[in-house]
Structures are given as structure tokens and as C-alpha cells.
């Protein structure tokens, strides 16, 4: 079972090549509605799994002697589906497909490489997931940069950047064991998507430098 929420929006994912039993990702990560996502599953496992809820359309036959269910995916689609959200998600998937996942990946990689290059000039910066002692681009690094600046608490840095109109994430990012491994409370994370620009990277770096001067 693979969590594809942080990969499907950024580059092409082939479930057949991965040969995974299941893969899930959320709709809003690919610019669709919230509260909906996709669960891919191999047919052999979907056949074996029981339905998790009952309702119309998922029943093949009902009698006092027993019940049989429809074949997947109908077996798991009880009642009236959220067809508004599913239409929105389908439209979002059509949109990113029309742009081309390879084009999206190249754009985000360019922004990430540029951001790393610029951020290396920030005093006392410490990267996580990126070698701190190398120069230039980092091969195969996805569009998220986790970092700390000196002794500045990540929440303080994130809050002050927010006041400057710069959106970052702060905290343990659902990875508390990893934070414990690094003996830190959390990190600041800047991430990039198809709509971001180099000018926004410049604004991020300028904002961080401004906050650093406050401390």
C-alpha cells in the first residue's frame, strides 16, 4: 500500500511499473476538490475485500438466505456518490494531464534547484534531506525544501514569514519519529508547484533574510 499524495501531483506515477497492490492520493493535492481522492487497487485484492458500507448499487442479489455483491468498483460505491466532487477531480486530472506531468516536473525541479542555490547564501541555514556541504543543484530532489535557521524556532520563522505574505509549513510534518531522530522540534518547509515562479523564490529568500535580521 503506497501513499502517493506527495508524488502523484509532481511527476508521472505508473502503478503497473511499481507493481503495488494499492496506491492512494488526495484530490486537493492535484488541484481538485477537498474531501475526495483516488484509491487504486489490484483487481485480485478488490475481489477479496468485503464492502465497507452498504447501500444502493453495490448489491447484486439480496435474499433471506444470503447476499451477493457487485464486482469492483461498484461493490465499494454504496448509495449516491459525491458526483460533484468526482467531476471536479476528473477535471483537475484532465488539467494536469494536458499540461504534461513531465513539464510540471521539469518546472518544479527548476524552481527547487534555484531555491536551494539561493537559500545556501542564508547565514546558519541547515537543510534536511539535502546535503549541507554541496553546491548547486541536488539530483532527484522533489519540490519541497525542509530547513532550520540557527536557533530560530520553526514556528516563529513561519509566523513571521506569514506576516510578510509568504506561505510555508512548520512543525513535524506527520513525521515525529524522524524529528526525534534529528533531535529537533520540527522544520520549516517550503514547497513548490506548477503555479510558482522564480520571483516567488526570491521573495522567500528575502523574507527569510529579513526575519534573520530580527533575531
XYZ file of N, CA and C in Angstrom:
645
model
N 0.847 -1.183 0.000
C 0.000 0.000 0.000
C 0.885 1.236 0.000
N 0.807 2.037 -1.051
C 1.647 3.218 -1.185
C 0.822 4.489 -1.012
N 1.384 5.452 -0.307
C 0.795 6.781 -0.182
C 1.392 7.647 -1.278
N 0.592 7.961 -2.293
C 1.080 8.742 -3.418
C 0.711 10.209 -3.367
N 0.242 10.687 -2.203
C -0.249 12.071 -2.119
C 0.837 13.087 -2.441
N 2.101 12.772 -2.097
C 3.181 13.728 -2.318
C 3.960 13.449 -3.600
N 3.544 12.443 -4.379
C 4.272 12.133 -5.605
C 3.416 12.316 -6.851
N 2.175 11.858 -6.820
C 1.303 11.935 -7.994
C 1.163 13.366 -8.538
N 1.090 14.414 -7.683
C 0.947 15.767 -8.236
C 2.204 16.309 -8.918
N 3.353 15.660 -8.699
C 4.613 16.256 -9.117
C 5.288 15.562 -10.292
N 4.998 14.293 -10.500
C 5.612 13.586 -11.629
C 4.775 12.365 -11.974
N 5.053 11.786 -13.108
C 4.272 10.648 -13.590
C 4.515 9.419 -12.717
N 3.419 8.772 -12.316
C 3.481 7.562 -11.487
C 2.797 6.429 -12.244
N 3.486 5.320 -12.416
C 2.970 4.165 -13.142
C 2.769 3.014 -12.159
N 1.503 2.727 -11.801
C 1.229 1.677 -10.814
C 1.615 0.299 -11.336
N 1.585 0.113 -12.649
C 1.990 -1.179 -13.208
C 3.495 -1.377 -13.083
N 4.237 -0.307 -13.304
C 5.689 -0.398 -13.149
C 6.064 -0.611 -11.682
N 5.345 0.072 -10.793
C 5.599 -0.097 -9.361
C 5.166 -1.474 -8.871
N 4.165 -2.045 -9.540
C 3.627 -3.351 -9.174
C 3.140 -3.359 -7.724
N 2.455 -2.265 -7.332
C 1.939 -2.168 -5.974
C 0.516 -2.729 -5.914
N 0.130 -3.222 -4.740
C -1.235 -3.714 -4.571
C -2.240 -2.555 -4.505
N -1.850 -1.497 -3.789
C -2.720 -0.331 -3.637
C -1.886 0.946 -3.705
N -2.507 2.017 -4.196
C -1.909 3.347 -4.162
C -3.025 4.367 -3.983
N -2.820 5.296 -3.064
C -3.846 6.308 -2.776
C -3.254 7.699 -2.896
N -4.081 8.650 -3.344
C -3.677 10.054 -3.296
C -4.917 10.922 -3.150
N -4.715 12.131 -2.630
C -5.818 13.032 -2.314
C -6.097 13.987 -3.472
N -7.377 14.353 -3.600
C -7.797 15.186 -4.710
C -7.235 16.590 -4.680
N -7.182 17.202 -3.479
C -6.763 18.606 -3.439
C -5.282 18.775 -3.753
N -4.500 17.705 -3.637
C -3.079 17.801 -3.977
C -2.873 17.945 -5.489
N -3.861 17.530 -6.270
C -3.766 17.678 -7.728
C -4.724 18.768 -8.210
N -5.009 19.737 -7.306
C -5.781 20.930 -7.636
C -7.267 20.638 -7.852
N -7.748 19.551 -7.252
C -9.168 19.221 -7.287
C -9.848 19.587 -5.974
N -11.078 19.116 -5.764
C -11.806 19.419 -4.536
C -11.182 18.733 -3.313
N -11.508 19.245 -2.142
C -11.101 18.594 -0.898
C -12.090 17.480 -0.561
N -11.663 16.594 0.324
C -12.552 15.547 0.806
C -12.760 14.400 -0.161
N -11.931 14.306 -1.179
C -12.053 13.218 -2.147
C -10.648 12.830 -2.602
N -10.504 11.603 -3.031
C -9.210 11.138 -3.506
C -9.384 9.922 -4.385
N -8.282 9.275 -4.664
C -8.273 8.099 -5.527
C -7.607 6.945 -4.785
N -8.227 5.778 -4.857
C -7.608 4.557 -4.357
C -7.524 3.577 -5.513
N -6.302 3.301 -5.947
C -6.065 2.261 -6.934
C -5.836 0.948 -6.201
N -6.416 -0.121 -6.718
C -6.171 -1.430 -6.144
C -6.154 -2.500 -7.221
N -5.313 -3.498 -7.042
C -5.305 -4.615 -7.974
C -6.620 -5.383 -7.871
N -7.116 -5.835 -9.013
C -8.421 -6.479 -9.066
C -8.501 -7.695 -8.143
N -7.425 -8.456 -8.046
C -7.461 -9.663 -7.222
C -7.720 -9.336 -5.757
N -7.188 -8.205 -5.275
C -7.398 -7.821 -3.885
C -8.761 -7.159 -3.696
N -9.196 -6.367 -4.660
C -10.521 -5.759 -4.560
C -11.615 -6.820 -4.567
N -11.398 -7.904 -5.286
C -12.357 -9.013 -5.280
C -12.457 -9.652 -3.899
N -11.328 -9.753 -3.207
C -11.295 -10.430 -1.915
C -11.820 -9.558 -0.774
N -11.648 -8.236 -0.893
C -12.037 -7.341 0.197
C -13.552 -7.220 0.301
N -14.096 -7.246 1.533
C -15.537 -7.038 1.706
C -15.878 -5.559 1.581
N -17.104 -5.213 1.208
C -17.507 -3.803 1.180
C -17.494 -3.218 2.580
N -17.142 -1.942 2.688
C -17.047 -1.316 3.999
C -18.329 -0.586 4.398
N -19.277 -0.467 3.449
C -20.574 0.122 3.772
C -21.608 -0.411 2.782
N -22.848 -0.358 3.207
C -23.923 -0.886 2.371
C -24.808 0.213 1.819
N -25.494 -0.094 0.711
C -26.401 0.873 0.109
C -26.727 0.472 -1.312
N -27.434 1.348 -1.990
C -27.853 1.059 -3.354
C -26.689 0.904 -4.311
N -26.908 0.123 -5.364
C -25.979 -0.077 -6.472
C -24.836 -1.045 -6.170
N -24.574 -1.352 -4.877
C -23.461 -2.252 -4.600
C -23.930 -3.689 -4.354
N -25.236 -3.913 -4.439
C -25.808 -5.245 -4.221
C -26.131 -5.906 -5.565
N -25.758 -7.162 -5.693
C -26.153 -7.940 -6.858
C -27.477 -8.644 -6.593
N -27.580 -9.293 -5.427
C -28.814 -10.003 -5.069
C -28.922 -10.086 -3.558
N -30.134 -9.859 -3.052
C -30.407 -9.940 -1.622
C -31.556 -10.913 -1.391
N -31.388 -11.815 -0.433
C -32.463 -12.724 -0.027
C -32.265 -13.064 1.440
N -33.248 -13.762 2.033
C -33.110 -14.171 3.429
C -32.012 -15.210 3.614
N -31.644 -15.857 2.535
C -30.622 -16.901 2.632
C -29.207 -16.377 2.414
N -29.078 -15.159 1.892
C -27.741 -14.621 1.674
C -27.739 -13.420 0.756
N -26.570 -12.809 0.645
C -26.404 -11.600 -0.166
C -25.154 -11.744 -1.025
N -25.254 -11.321 -2.250
C -24.073 -11.252 -3.122
C -23.897 -9.820 -3.591
N -22.635 -9.437 -3.769
C -22.308 -8.050 -4.103
C -21.871 -7.930 -5.557
N -21.942 -6.704 -6.061
C -21.467 -6.412 -7.407
C -19.945 -6.563 -7.460
N -19.422 -6.616 -8.676
C -17.972 -6.643 -8.858
C -17.400 -5.247 -8.578
N -16.139 -5.182 -8.182
C -15.497 -3.869 -8.032
C -15.493 -3.127 -9.374
N -15.613 -1.804 -9.379
C -15.624 -0.935 -8.200
C -17.007 -0.730 -7.590
N -18.088 -1.222 -8.253
C -19.436 -0.975 -7.738
C -19.622 -1.502 -6.321
N -18.903 -2.557 -5.975
C -19.023 -3.139 -4.641
C -18.695 -2.135 -3.543
N -17.875 -1.150 -3.865
C -17.439 -0.167 -2.869
C -18.090 1.206 -3.065
N -19.134 1.258 -3.891
C -19.758 2.549 -4.201
C -21.222 2.543 -3.799
N -21.435 2.435 -2.498
C -22.803 2.357 -1.978
C -23.495 3.714 -2.040
N -24.769 3.700 -2.444
C -25.566 4.915 -2.418
C -25.180 5.897 -3.506
N -25.681 7.121 -3.360
C -25.397 8.167 -4.341
C -23.999 8.710 -4.110
N -23.130 8.611 -5.092
C -21.750 9.092 -4.900
C -21.692 10.614 -4.882
N -20.561 11.130 -4.430
C -20.325 12.580 -4.456
C -19.929 12.952 -5.879
N -20.935 12.975 -6.766
C -20.630 13.162 -8.190
C -20.128 14.565 -8.510
N -20.442 15.535 -7.665
C -19.917 16.880 -7.892
C -18.399 16.880 -7.685
N -17.959 16.270 -6.585
C -16.523 16.226 -6.297
C -15.786 15.338 -7.291
N -16.404 14.220 -7.677
C -15.725 13.337 -8.622
C -15.559 14.022 -9.978
N -16.548 14.813 -10.386
C -16.422 15.555 -11.637
C -15.309 16.599 -11.522
N -15.252 17.271 -10.362
C -14.193 18.257 -10.147
C -12.816 17.623 -10.162
N -12.703 16.447 -9.535
C -11.414 15.752 -9.524
C -11.025 15.289 -10.921
N -11.987 14.775 -11.669
C -11.701 14.342 -13.041
C -11.224 15.514 -13.890
N -11.848 16.675 -13.700
C -11.437 17.870 -14.445
C -10.020 18.291 -14.076
N -9.698 18.207 -12.777
C -8.346 18.554 -12.332
C -7.312 17.604 -12.923
N -7.640 16.324 -12.966
C -6.709 15.346 -13.539
C -6.531 15.570 -15.037
N -7.624 15.924 -15.711
C -7.512 16.256 -17.132
C -6.599 17.472 -17.328
N -6.692 18.431 -16.393
C -5.897 19.656 -16.500
C -4.403 19.364 -16.379
N -3.998 18.638 -15.335
C -2.567 18.369 -15.174
C -2.057 17.445 -16.283
N -2.936 16.561 -16.762
C -2.539 15.686 -17.858
C -2.301 16.494 -19.127
N -3.149 17.501 -19.369
C -2.988 18.338 -20.562
C -1.709 19.163 -20.503
N -1.317 19.575 -19.289
C -0.059 20.306 -19.137
C 1.138 19.385 -19.352
N 0.964 18.117 -18.988
C 2.051 17.148 -19.115
C 2.795 17.001 -17.814
N 2.770 15.815 -17.217
C 3.426 15.614 -15.936
C 4.929 15.840 -16.033
N 5.528 15.524 -17.170
C 6.962 15.760 -17.321
C 7.257 17.254 -17.344
N 6.379 18.055 -17.959
C 6.557 19.504 -17.963
C 6.422 20.070 -16.554
N 5.443 19.569 -15.813
C 5.264 20.005 -14.422
C 6.507 19.669 -13.606
N 6.991 18.443 -13.774
C 8.172 18.007 -13.018
C 9.386 18.878 -13.344
N 9.607 19.175 -14.615
C 10.758 19.986 -15.015
C 10.666 21.397 -14.438
N 9.462 21.977 -14.457
C 9.282 23.328 -13.911
C 9.552 23.344 -12.410
N 9.000 22.381 -11.707
C 9.192 22.330 -10.260
C 10.647 22.036 -9.906
N 11.307 21.191 -10.692
C 12.719 20.895 -10.441
C 13.574 22.129 -10.650
N 13.242 22.917 -11.679
C 13.972 24.161 -11.923
C 13.830 25.110 -10.739
N 12.609 25.253 -10.234
C 12.372 26.134 -9.094
C 13.097 25.639 -7.846
N 13.064 24.325 -7.620
C 13.708 23.756 -6.440
C 15.214 23.953 -6.498
N 15.806 23.684 -7.648
C 17.249 23.886 -7.809
C 17.620 25.348 -7.583
N 16.806 26.245 -8.146
C 17.070 27.675 -7.987
C 16.950 28.092 -6.524
N 15.918 27.565 -5.847
C 15.702 27.915 -4.439
C 16.851 27.422 -3.566
N 17.288 26.193 -3.788
C 18.405 25.658 -2.997
C 19.653 26.502 -3.200
N 19.916 26.870 -4.449
C 21.087 27.680 -4.767
C 21.043 29.023 -4.039
N 19.874 29.668 -4.034
C 19.738 30.968 -3.377
C 19.754 30.849 -1.858
N 19.114 29.801 -1.336
C 19.000 29.648 0.114
C 20.328 29.274 0.764
N 21.250 28.699 0.000
C 22.560 28.355 0.563
C 23.312 29.588 1.052
N 22.924 30.761 0.571
C 23.586 32.001 0.978
C 23.022 32.569 2.275
N 21.965 31.972 2.806
C 21.373 32.452 4.057
C 22.245 31.996 5.232
N 22.626 32.903 6.120
C 23.502 32.525 7.240
C 22.848 31.474 8.145
N 23.638 30.497 8.566
C 23.238 29.486 9.559
C 22.063 28.627 9.123
N 21.877 28.462 7.823
C 20.796 27.597 7.367
C 21.234 26.139 7.460
N 20.291 25.297 7.825
C 20.545 23.865 7.926
C 19.446 23.143 7.157
N 19.825 22.435 6.122
C 18.870 21.697 5.311
C 18.659 20.293 5.868
N 17.465 19.753 5.595
C 17.160 18.367 5.940
C 16.711 17.650 4.663
N 17.397 16.560 4.347
C 17.120 15.856 3.104
C 17.939 16.369 1.941
N 18.781 17.367 2.211
C 19.670 17.939 1.199
C 21.060 18.032 1.821
N 22.106 17.568 1.151
C 23.463 17.703 1.702
C 23.794 19.166 1.973
N 24.248 19.462 3.183
C 24.541 20.842 3.554
C 25.895 21.310 3.041
N 26.747 20.364 2.598
C 28.103 20.730 2.220
C 28.356 20.637 0.717
N 27.264 20.629 -0.080
C 27.431 20.577 -1.533
C 26.970 21.885 -2.152
N 27.370 22.087 -3.388
C 26.995 23.295 -4.111
C 26.107 22.935 -5.290
N 25.297 23.904 -5.723
C 24.499 23.716 -6.927
C 23.285 22.843 -6.718
N 22.787 22.282 -7.827
C 21.550 21.511 -7.813
C 21.738 20.180 -7.099
N 20.640 19.642 -6.622
C 20.630 18.346 -5.954
C 19.823 17.392 -6.814
N 20.447 16.330 -7.278
C 19.793 15.407 -8.201
C 18.618 14.696 -7.532
N 17.533 14.564 -8.288
C 16.371 13.781 -7.864
C 15.750 14.278 -6.565
N 15.826 15.573 -6.321
C 15.184 16.127 -5.131
C 13.840 16.720 -5.519
N 12.797 16.296 -4.837
C 11.461 16.754 -5.188
C 11.208 18.172 -4.701
N 10.028 18.687 -5.032
C 9.756 20.119 -4.890
C 9.380 20.539 -3.476
N 10.183 20.135 -2.499
C 9.987 20.567 -1.115
C 11.346 20.694 -0.450
N 11.525 21.760 0.313
C 12.788 22.021 0.995
C 12.508 22.213 2.475
N 13.074 21.350 3.304
C 12.930 21.450 4.755
C 14.209 22.037 5.341
N 14.054 22.984 6.259
C 15.241 23.673 6.763
C 14.980 24.305 8.123
N 16.058 24.678 8.791
C 16.041 25.490 10.006
C 17.099 26.581 9.846
N 16.896 27.683 10.569
C 17.852 28.790 10.546
C 18.370 29.002 11.961
N 19.626 28.645 12.203
C 20.225 28.854 13.518
C 19.372 28.296 14.629
N 19.137 29.131 15.650
C 18.316 28.736 16.799
C 16.894 29.267 16.708
N 16.483 29.768 15.570
C 15.131 30.315 15.411
C 14.126 29.171 15.416
N 13.125 29.255 16.268
C 12.089 28.217 16.328
C 11.330 28.202 15.000
N 11.062 27.008 14.459
C 10.371 26.957 13.161
C 9.013 27.653 13.167
N 8.303 27.598 14.291
C 7.013 28.278 14.361
C 7.183 29.795 14.291
N 8.218 30.312 14.955
C 8.486 31.757 14.903
C 8.817 32.184 13.484
N 9.671 31.407 12.824
C 10.048 31.750 11.455
C 8.841 31.698 10.533
N 8.023 30.658 10.668
C 6.842 30.526 9.823
C 5.829 31.628 10.057
N 5.642 32.004 11.330
C 4.675 33.055 11.662
C 5.108 34.398 11.096
N 6.390 34.716 11.220
C 6.877 35.993 10.710
C 6.863 36.028 9.188
N 7.174 34.911 8.552
C 7.069 34.868 7.094
C 5.618 35.046 6.651
N 4.698 34.483 7.418
C 3.284 34.649 7.100
C 2.883 36.123 7.144
N 3.424 36.848 8.104
C 3.135 38.276 8.195
C 3.668 39.042 6.982
N 4.640 38.460 6.309
C 5.200 39.079 5.102
C 4.506 38.568 3.841
N 3.474 37.744 4.016
C 2.736 37.233 2.867
C 3.388 36.034 2.212
N 4.235 35.330 2.953
C 4.952 34.168 2.420
C 4.452 32.920 3.131
N 3.938 31.987 2.375
C 3.317 30.790 2.958
C 4.318 29.641 2.989
N 4.602 29.142 4.190
C 5.405 27.936 4.378
C 4.689 27.051 5.393
N 5.126 25.819 5.508
C 4.610 24.903 6.530
C 5.643 24.778 7.632
N 5.170 24.607 8.869
C 6.071 24.409 10.002
C 5.558 23.255 10.855
N 6.471 22.661 11.624
C 6.073 21.595 12.538
C 6.801 20.298 12.233
N 6.185 19.180 12.676
C 6.846 17.880 12.492
C 6.407 17.193 11.205
N 5.438 17.762 10.480
C 5.029 17.268 9.161
C 4.641 15.788 9.185
N 3.933 15.395 10.238
C 3.481 13.999 10.372
C 4.653 13.020 10.383
N 5.798 13.477 10.849
C 6.994 12.627 10.869
C 7.737 12.806 12.191
N 7.009 12.643 13.299
C 7.612 12.856 14.618
C 8.794 11.932 14.901
N 8.729 10.643 14.511
C 9.921 9.803 14.746
C 11.170 10.337 14.040
N 10.997 10.910 12.837
C 12.134 11.480 12.123
C 12.658 12.709 12.854
N 11.751 13.555 13.378
C 12.186 14.722 14.134
C 12.958 14.288 15.383
N 12.487 13.225 16.014
C 13.188 12.697 17.183
C 14.578 12.192 16.802
N 14.672 11.566 15.634
C 15.961 11.064 15.159
C 16.951 12.211 14.980
N 16.489 13.365 14.497
C 17.353 14.520 14.289
C 17.469 15.395 15.544
N 16.712 15.038 16.597
C 16.720 15.786 17.861
C 16.315 17.243 17.643
N 15.215 17.416 16.904
C 14.677 18.750 16.653
C 13.180 18.744 16.907
N 12.606 19.927 17.125
C 11.175 20.043 17.358
C 10.373 19.975 16.062
N 10.989 20.401 14.984
C 10.318 20.431 13.692
C 11.176 21.192 12.707
N 10.635 21.412 11.527
C 11.344 22.169 10.498
C 10.390 23.156 9.837
N 10.953 24.030 9.053
C 10.187 24.880 8.138
C 10.276 24.214 6.771
N 9.158 24.187 6.059
C 9.159 23.534 4.747
C 8.578 24.469 3.698
N 9.376 24.732 2.681
C 8.909 25.479 1.506
C 8.696 24.486 0.379
N 7.557 24.546 -0.258
C 7.278 23.617 -1.355
C 6.810 24.403 -2.573
N 7.005 23.783 -3.732
C 6.729 24.456 -4.991
C 5.786 23.623 -5.844
N 5.017 24.314 -6.671
C 4.046 23.660 -7.544
C 4.104 24.301 -8.920
N 3.244 23.834 -9.797
C 3.282 24.285 -11.190
C 3.008 25.776 -11.343
N 2.369 26.393 -10.358
C 1.994 27.801 -10.473
C 3.036 28.748 -9.873
N 4.070 28.221 -9.214
C 5.063 29.091 -8.578
C 6.070 29.626 -9.593
N 6.761 30.710 -9.196
C 7.699 31.391 -10.084
C 9.024 31.641 -9.363
N 10.056 31.987 -10.136
C 11.350 32.323 -9.556
C 11.248 33.595 -8.723
N 10.367 34.501 -9.125
C 10.175 35.732 -8.347
C 9.662 35.418 -6.943
N 8.836 34.382 -6.825
C 8.345 33.992 -5.505
C 9.453 33.347 -4.674
N 10.354 32.634 -5.332
C 11.523 32.110 -4.627
C 12.364 33.266 -4.090
N 12.561 34.288 -4.904
C 13.311 35.468 -4.460
C 12.637 36.117 -3.253
N 11.309 36.182 -3.271
C 10.564 36.771 -2.151
C 10.747 35.934 -0.891
N 10.781 34.600 -1.052
C 11.009 33.716 0.095
C 12.378 33.973 0.706
N 13.393 34.015 -0.118
C 14.751 34.223 0.383
C 14.883 35.597 1.045
N 14.312 36.612 0.421
C 14.355 37.955 1.010
C 13.611 37.990 2.337
N 12.488 37.285 2.408
C 11.723 37.238 3.649
C 12.487 36.553 4.763
N 13.152 35.438 4.437
C 13.937 34.735 5.453
C 15.069 35.621 5.955
N 15.753 36.282 5.047
C 16.847 37.184 5.455
C 16.334 38.321 6.332
N 15.148 38.801 6.057
C 14.566 39.859 6.891
C 14.268 39.339 8.290
N 13.728 38.126 8.368
C 13.444 37.544 9.691
C 14.731 37.282 10.461
N 15.760 36.806 9.769
C 17.037 36.525 10.421
C 17.573 37.799 11.090
N 17.421 38.953 10.424
C 17.899 40.212 10.994
C 17.137 40.581 12.263
N 15.873 40.143 12.375
C 15.097 40.434 13.582
C 15.675 39.714 14.807
N 16.319 38.581 14.556
C 16.843 37.789 15.665
C 18.323 38.086 15.924
